[in-house]
Short mmCIF file of C-alpha atoms (C1' of nucleotides) in Angstrom, two decimals:
data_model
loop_
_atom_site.label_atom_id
_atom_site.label_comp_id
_atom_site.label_asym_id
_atom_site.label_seq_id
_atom_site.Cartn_x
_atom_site.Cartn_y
_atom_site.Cartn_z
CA UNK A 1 0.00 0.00 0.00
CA UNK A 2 1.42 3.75 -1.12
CA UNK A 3 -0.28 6.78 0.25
CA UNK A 4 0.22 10.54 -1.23
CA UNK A 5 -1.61 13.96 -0.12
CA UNK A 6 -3.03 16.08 -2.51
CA UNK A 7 -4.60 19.68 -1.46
CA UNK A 8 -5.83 18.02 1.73
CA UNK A 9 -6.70 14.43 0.07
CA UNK A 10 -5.56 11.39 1.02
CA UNK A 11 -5.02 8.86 -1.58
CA UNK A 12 -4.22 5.32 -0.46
CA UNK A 13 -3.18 3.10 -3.39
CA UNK A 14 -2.99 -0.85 -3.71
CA UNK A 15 -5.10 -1.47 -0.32
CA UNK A 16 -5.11 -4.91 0.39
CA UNK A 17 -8.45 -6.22 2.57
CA UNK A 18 -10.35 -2.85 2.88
CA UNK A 19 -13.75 -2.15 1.77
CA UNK A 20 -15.21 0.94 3.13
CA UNK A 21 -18.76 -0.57 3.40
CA UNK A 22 -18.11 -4.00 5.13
CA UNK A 23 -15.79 -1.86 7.45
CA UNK A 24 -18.55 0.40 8.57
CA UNK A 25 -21.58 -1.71 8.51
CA UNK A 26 -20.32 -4.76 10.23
CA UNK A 27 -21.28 -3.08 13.50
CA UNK A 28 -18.70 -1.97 15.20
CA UNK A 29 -18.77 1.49 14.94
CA UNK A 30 -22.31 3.92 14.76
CA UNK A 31 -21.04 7.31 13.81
CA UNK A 32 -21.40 7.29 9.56
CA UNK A 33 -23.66 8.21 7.08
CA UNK A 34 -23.66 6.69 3.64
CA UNK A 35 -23.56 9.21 0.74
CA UNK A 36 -23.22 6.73 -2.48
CA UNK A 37 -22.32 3.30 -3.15
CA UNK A 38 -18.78 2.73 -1.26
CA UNK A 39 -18.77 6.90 -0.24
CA UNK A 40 -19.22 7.11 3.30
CA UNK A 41 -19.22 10.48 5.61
CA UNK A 42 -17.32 9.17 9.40
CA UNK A 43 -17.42 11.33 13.05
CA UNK A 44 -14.39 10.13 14.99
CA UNK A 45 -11.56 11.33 16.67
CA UNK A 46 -13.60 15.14 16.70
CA UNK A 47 -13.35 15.20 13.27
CA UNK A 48 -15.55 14.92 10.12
CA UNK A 49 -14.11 12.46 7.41
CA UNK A 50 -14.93 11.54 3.80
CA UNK A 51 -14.48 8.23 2.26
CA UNK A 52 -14.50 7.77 -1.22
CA UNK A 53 -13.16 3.76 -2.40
CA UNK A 54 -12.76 2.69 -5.98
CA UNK A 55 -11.33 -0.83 -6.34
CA UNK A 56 -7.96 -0.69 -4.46
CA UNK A 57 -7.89 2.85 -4.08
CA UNK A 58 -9.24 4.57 -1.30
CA UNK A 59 -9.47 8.87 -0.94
CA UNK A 60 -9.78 10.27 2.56
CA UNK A 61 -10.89 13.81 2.96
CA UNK A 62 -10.54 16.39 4.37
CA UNK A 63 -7.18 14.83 5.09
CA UNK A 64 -3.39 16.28 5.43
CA UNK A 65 -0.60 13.62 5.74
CA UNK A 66 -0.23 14.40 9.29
CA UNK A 67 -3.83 13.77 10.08
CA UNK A 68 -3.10 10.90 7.94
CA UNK A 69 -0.16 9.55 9.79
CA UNK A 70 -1.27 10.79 12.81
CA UNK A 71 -5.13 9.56 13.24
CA UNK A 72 -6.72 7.96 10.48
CA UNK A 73 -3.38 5.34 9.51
CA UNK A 74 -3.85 3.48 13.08
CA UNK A 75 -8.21 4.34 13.22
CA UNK A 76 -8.39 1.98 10.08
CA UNK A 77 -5.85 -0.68 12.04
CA UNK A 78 -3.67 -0.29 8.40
CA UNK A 79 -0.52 -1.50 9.86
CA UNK A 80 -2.39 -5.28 10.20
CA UNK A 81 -2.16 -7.98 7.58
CA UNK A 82 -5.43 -9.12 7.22
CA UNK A 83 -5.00 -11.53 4.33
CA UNK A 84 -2.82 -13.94 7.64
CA UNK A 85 -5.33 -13.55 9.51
CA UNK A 86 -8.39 -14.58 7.42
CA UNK A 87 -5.68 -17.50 6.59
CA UNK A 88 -4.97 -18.36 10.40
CA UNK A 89 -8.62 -18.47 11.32
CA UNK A 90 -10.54 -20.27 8.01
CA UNK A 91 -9.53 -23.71 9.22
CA UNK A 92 -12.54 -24.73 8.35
CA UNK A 93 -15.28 -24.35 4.84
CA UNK A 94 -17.91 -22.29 7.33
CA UNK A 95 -15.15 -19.27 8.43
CA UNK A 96 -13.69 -19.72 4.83
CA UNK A 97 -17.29 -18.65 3.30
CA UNK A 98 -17.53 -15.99 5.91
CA UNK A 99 -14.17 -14.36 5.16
CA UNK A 100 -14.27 -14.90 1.62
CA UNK A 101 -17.76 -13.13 1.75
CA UNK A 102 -16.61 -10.04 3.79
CA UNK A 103 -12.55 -9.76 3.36
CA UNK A 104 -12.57 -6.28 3.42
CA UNK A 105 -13.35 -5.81 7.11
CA UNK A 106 -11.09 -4.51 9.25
CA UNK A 107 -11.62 -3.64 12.95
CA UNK A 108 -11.61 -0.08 13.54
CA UNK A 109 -9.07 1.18 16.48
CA UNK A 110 -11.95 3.34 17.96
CA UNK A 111 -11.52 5.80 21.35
CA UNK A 112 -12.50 3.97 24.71
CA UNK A 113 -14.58 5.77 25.90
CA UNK A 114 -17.00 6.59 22.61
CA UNK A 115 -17.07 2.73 22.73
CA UNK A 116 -17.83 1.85 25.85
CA UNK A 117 -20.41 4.41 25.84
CA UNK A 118 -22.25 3.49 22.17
CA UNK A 119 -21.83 0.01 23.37
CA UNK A 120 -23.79 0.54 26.47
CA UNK A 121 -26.81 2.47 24.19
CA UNK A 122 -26.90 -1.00 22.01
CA UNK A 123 -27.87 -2.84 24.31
CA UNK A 124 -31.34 -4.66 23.66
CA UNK A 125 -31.99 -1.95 20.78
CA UNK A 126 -31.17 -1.85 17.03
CA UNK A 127 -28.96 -0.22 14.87
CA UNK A 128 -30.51 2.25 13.36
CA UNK A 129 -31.79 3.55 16.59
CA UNK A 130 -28.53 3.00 18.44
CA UNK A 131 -27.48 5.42 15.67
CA UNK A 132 -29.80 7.87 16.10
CA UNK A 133 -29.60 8.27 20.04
CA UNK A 134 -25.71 8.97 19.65
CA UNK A 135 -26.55 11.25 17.23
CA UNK A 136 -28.89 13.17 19.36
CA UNK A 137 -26.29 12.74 22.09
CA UNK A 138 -23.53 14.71 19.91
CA UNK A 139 -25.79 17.53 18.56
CA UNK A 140 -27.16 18.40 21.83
CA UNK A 141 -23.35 17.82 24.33
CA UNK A 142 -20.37 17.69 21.14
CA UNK A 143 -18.61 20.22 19.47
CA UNK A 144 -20.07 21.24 16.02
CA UNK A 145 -18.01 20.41 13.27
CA UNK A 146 -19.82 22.32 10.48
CA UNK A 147 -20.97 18.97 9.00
CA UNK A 148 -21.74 17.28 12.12
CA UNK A 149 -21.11 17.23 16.14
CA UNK A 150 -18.02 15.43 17.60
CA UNK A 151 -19.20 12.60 20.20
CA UNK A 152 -19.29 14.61 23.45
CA UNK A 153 -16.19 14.69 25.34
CA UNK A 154 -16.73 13.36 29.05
CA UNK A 155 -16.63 17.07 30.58
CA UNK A 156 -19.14 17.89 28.16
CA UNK A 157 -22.04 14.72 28.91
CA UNK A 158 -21.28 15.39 32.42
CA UNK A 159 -23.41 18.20 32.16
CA UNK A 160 -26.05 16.39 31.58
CA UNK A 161 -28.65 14.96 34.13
CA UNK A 162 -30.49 11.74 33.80
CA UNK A 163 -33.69 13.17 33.20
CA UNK A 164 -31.60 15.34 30.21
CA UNK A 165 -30.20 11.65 29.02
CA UNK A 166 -33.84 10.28 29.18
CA UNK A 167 -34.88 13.50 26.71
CA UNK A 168 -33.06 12.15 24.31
CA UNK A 169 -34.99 9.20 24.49
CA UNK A 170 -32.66 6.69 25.01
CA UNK A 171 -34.99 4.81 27.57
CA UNK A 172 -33.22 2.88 30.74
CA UNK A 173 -30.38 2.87 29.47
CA UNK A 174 -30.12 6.88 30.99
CA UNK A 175 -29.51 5.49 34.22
CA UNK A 176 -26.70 3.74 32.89
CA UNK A 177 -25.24 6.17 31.23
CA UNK A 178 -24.81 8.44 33.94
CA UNK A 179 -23.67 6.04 36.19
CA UNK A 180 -20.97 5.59 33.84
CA UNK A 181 -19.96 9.03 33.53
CA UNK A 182 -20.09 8.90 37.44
CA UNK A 183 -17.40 6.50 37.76
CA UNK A 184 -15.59 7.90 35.00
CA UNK A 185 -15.13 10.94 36.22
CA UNK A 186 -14.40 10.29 39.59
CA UNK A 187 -11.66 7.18 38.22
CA UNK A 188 -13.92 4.34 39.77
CA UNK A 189 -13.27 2.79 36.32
CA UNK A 190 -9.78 4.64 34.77
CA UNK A 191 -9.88 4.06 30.93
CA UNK A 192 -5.96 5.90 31.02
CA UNK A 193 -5.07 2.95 32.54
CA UNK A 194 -6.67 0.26 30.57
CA UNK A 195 -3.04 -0.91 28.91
CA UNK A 196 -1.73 -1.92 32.05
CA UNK A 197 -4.41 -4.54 32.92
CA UNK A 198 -4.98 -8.01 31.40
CA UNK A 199 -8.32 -8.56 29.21
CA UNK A 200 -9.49 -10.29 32.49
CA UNK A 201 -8.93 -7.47 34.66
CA UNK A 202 -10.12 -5.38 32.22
CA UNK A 203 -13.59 -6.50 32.30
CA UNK A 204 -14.00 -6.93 35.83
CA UNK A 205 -13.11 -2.81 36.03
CA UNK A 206 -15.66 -2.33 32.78
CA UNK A 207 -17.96 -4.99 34.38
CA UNK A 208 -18.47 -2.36 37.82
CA UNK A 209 -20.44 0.34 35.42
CA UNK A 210 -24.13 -0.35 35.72
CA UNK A 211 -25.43 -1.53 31.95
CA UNK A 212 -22.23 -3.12 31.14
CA UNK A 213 -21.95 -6.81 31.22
CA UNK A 214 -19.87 -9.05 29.37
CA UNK A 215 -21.02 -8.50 26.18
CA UNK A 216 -20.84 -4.86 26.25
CA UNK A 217 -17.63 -4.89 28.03
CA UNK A 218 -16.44 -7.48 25.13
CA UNK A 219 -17.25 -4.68 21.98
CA UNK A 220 -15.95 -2.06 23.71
CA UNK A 221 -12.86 -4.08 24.50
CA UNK A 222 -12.53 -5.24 21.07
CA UNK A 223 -13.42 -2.54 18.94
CA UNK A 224 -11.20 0.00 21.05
CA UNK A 225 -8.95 -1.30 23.47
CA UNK A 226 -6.56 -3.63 21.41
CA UNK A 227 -8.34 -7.01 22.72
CA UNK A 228 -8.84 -8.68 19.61
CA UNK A 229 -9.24 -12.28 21.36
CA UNK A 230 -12.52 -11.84 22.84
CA UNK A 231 -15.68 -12.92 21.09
CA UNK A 232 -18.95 -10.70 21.80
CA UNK A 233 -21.87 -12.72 21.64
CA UNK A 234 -25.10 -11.24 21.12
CA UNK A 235 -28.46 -12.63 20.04
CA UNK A 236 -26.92 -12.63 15.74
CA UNK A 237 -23.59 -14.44 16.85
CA UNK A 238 -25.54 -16.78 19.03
CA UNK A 239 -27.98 -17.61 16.45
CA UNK A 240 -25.28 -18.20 13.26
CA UNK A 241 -22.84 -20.24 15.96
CA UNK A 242 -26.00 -22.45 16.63
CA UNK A 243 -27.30 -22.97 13.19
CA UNK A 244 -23.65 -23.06 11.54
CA UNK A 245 -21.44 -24.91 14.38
CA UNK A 246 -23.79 -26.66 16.73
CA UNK A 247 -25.88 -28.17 14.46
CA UNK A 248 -29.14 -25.67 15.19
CA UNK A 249 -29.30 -26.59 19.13
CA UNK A 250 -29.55 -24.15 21.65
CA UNK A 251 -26.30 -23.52 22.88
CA UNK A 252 -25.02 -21.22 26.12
CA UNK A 253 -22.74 -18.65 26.08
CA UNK A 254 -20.35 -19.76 27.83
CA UNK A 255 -20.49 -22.83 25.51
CA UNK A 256 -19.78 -20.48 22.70
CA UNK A 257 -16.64 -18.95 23.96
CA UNK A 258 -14.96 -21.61 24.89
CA UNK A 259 -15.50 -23.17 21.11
CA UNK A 260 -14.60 -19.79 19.75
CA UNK A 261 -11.39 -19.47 21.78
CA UNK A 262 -10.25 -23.21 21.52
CA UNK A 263 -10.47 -22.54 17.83
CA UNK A 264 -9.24 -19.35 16.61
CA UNK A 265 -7.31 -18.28 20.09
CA UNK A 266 -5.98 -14.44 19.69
CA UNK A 267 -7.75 -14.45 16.47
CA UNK A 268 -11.15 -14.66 17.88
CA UNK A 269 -12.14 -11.06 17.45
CA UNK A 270 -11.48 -10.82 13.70
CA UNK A 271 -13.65 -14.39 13.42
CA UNK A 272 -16.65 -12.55 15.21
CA UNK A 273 -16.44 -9.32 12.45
CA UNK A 274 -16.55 -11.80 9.73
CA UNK A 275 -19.62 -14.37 11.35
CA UNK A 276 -21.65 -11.02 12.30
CA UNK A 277 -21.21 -9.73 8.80
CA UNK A 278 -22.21 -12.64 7.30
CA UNK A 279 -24.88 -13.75 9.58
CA UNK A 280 -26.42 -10.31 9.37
CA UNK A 281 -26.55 -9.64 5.86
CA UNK A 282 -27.59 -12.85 4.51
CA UNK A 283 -29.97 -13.43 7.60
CA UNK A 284 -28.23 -16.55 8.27
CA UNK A 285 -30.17 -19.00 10.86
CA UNK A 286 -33.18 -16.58 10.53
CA UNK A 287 -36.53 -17.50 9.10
CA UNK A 288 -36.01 -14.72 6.47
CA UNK A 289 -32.67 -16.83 5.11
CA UNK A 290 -32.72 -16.73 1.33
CA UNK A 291 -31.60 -20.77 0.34
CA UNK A 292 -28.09 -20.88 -1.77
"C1'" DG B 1 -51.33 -4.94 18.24
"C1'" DC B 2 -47.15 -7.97 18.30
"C1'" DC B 3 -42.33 -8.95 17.92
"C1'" DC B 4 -37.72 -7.88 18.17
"C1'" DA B 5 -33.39 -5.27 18.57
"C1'" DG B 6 -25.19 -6.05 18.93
"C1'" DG B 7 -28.41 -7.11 27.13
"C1'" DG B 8 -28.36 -6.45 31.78
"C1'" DA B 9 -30.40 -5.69 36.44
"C1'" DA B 10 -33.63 -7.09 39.69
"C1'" DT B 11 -36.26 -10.52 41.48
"C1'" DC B 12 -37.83 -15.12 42.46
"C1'" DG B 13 -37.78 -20.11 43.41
"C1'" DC C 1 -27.19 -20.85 42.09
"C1'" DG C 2 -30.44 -20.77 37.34
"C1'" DA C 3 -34.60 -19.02 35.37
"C1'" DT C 4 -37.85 -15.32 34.61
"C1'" DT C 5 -39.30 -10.57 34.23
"C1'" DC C 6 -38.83 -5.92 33.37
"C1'" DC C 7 -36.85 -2.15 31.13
"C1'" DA C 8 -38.10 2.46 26.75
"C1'" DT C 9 -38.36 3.04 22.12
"C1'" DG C 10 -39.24 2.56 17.26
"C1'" DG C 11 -39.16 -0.18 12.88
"C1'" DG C 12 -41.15 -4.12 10.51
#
DNA sequence: GCCCAGGGAATCG
DNA sequence: CGATTCCATGGG
């Protein structure tokens, strides 16, 4: 991969594994608007970023090769080789299907506590909704950007009560979202020391905040702290594992991550992107599943 | 109107 | 302990 800056463009050339679409919509991050087929509009990192793919080649803009070096080169995890991964973890024709179906995902290197916060707003809602709650979130706490709001830094949500957090009709999950910013900012739970702790450690300190359990603590650890063995398991993971692994029986959680880590081990993360793709866009072990 | 959504807390037996 | 119930909201 080459990259060159033109009058605040970005250019990335020869991109292996990256498709701006399976990136963004595999779930892991909420913040982006589609403009066109493979042109996307992303919020992160209090900025406003375009995303314009064709083939191989992939424009980011408004982009300088600082910003480019500085945010956006480690945001879109480009320093990974995808193409060993999707070969360490398709031991088998099931993973094979799903990463030959989706291998342009990458997992996003996302800020902790954007994460941790989006992640507790999914829980028992949908996307589109999750979506739109953040999005009130930002427009009424974050910076403007002139084409958008930033997600709200903490000292900016702190502001806000749980009756304001309810206003923005987010439902019970106010509660939890201000007990989070609680122990946030009084260091309860200290994300500036989350490199220093084990993934186990880890999620007993995300696992004290009231609306995160272990599968909220396991995106959020995931998708922006670096843990890419963990395997979130929510109600479209559980469902493909069952119908495509356990032979369509009900089968626990805790069932689940043991298979997934005796499997694919550190790799475990990346296997999760590709089964949630797949399982959600084809419907997989759904009675809306189109047959082969 | 009913069901479900990238679940988790509270309660009950 | 494990199993059930409730939680707000909006799209299908």
């Amino acid at each position: 991969m080459t990259y060159r800056e033109n009058d605040k463009t970005v250019i990335l050339e020869n991109v292996k594994n990256f498709n701006i679409e399976q990136i963004l919509e595999c779930g892991q991050c909420f913040r982006f608007e589609k403009l066109n087929s493979m042109h996307y509009r992303i919020i992160a990192s209090g900025r406003v970023l375009y995303i314009k793919q064709e083939g191989s080649a992939v424009a980011l803009y408004p982009c300088t090769a600082e910003d480019y070096k500085k945010i956006w080169h480690n945001y879109f995890d480009l320093d990974r080789d995808y193409g060993k991964i999707i070969d360490r973890i398709s031991t088998d024709d099931i993973m094979k299907a799903a990463c030959k179906y989706a291998d342009g995902i990458r997992i996003l290197n996302q800020q902790p506590y954007e994460c941790l916060l989006s992640f507790i707003i999914s829980q028992n809602n949908n996307i589109p909704r999750i979506k739109g709650i953040i999005a009130r979130m930002s427009e009424a706490y974050g910076t403007n950007l002139g084409e958008g709001y930033a997600f709200p830094e903490l000292e900016q949500l702190n502001a806000a009560t749980e009756e304001d957090l309810f206003a923005l009709r987010m439902g019970f999950r106010a509660r939890y979202i201000r007990d989070c910013l609680d122990k946030l900012v009084n260091k309860e739970v200290d994300l500036a020391s989350i490199d220093e702790l084990t993934t186990d450690e880890l999620l007993k300190e995300l696992l004290k905040i009231k609306g995160v359990g272990q599968k909220v603590a396991d995106c959020a650890m995931l998708f922006s702290m670096g843990r890419r063995e963990v395997f979130p398991t929510d109600v479209w993971i559980k469902r493909v594992m069952e119908h495509l692994y356990f032979n369509g029986n009900e089968t626990d959680i805790k069932t689940i991550h043991s298979f997934a880590k005796e499997k694919w081990g550190e790799y475990a993360g990346y296997a999760q992107q590709y089964l949630f793709y797949y399982a959600r866009t084809l419907k997989i072990g759904t009675d809306k599943e189109k047959a082969k």
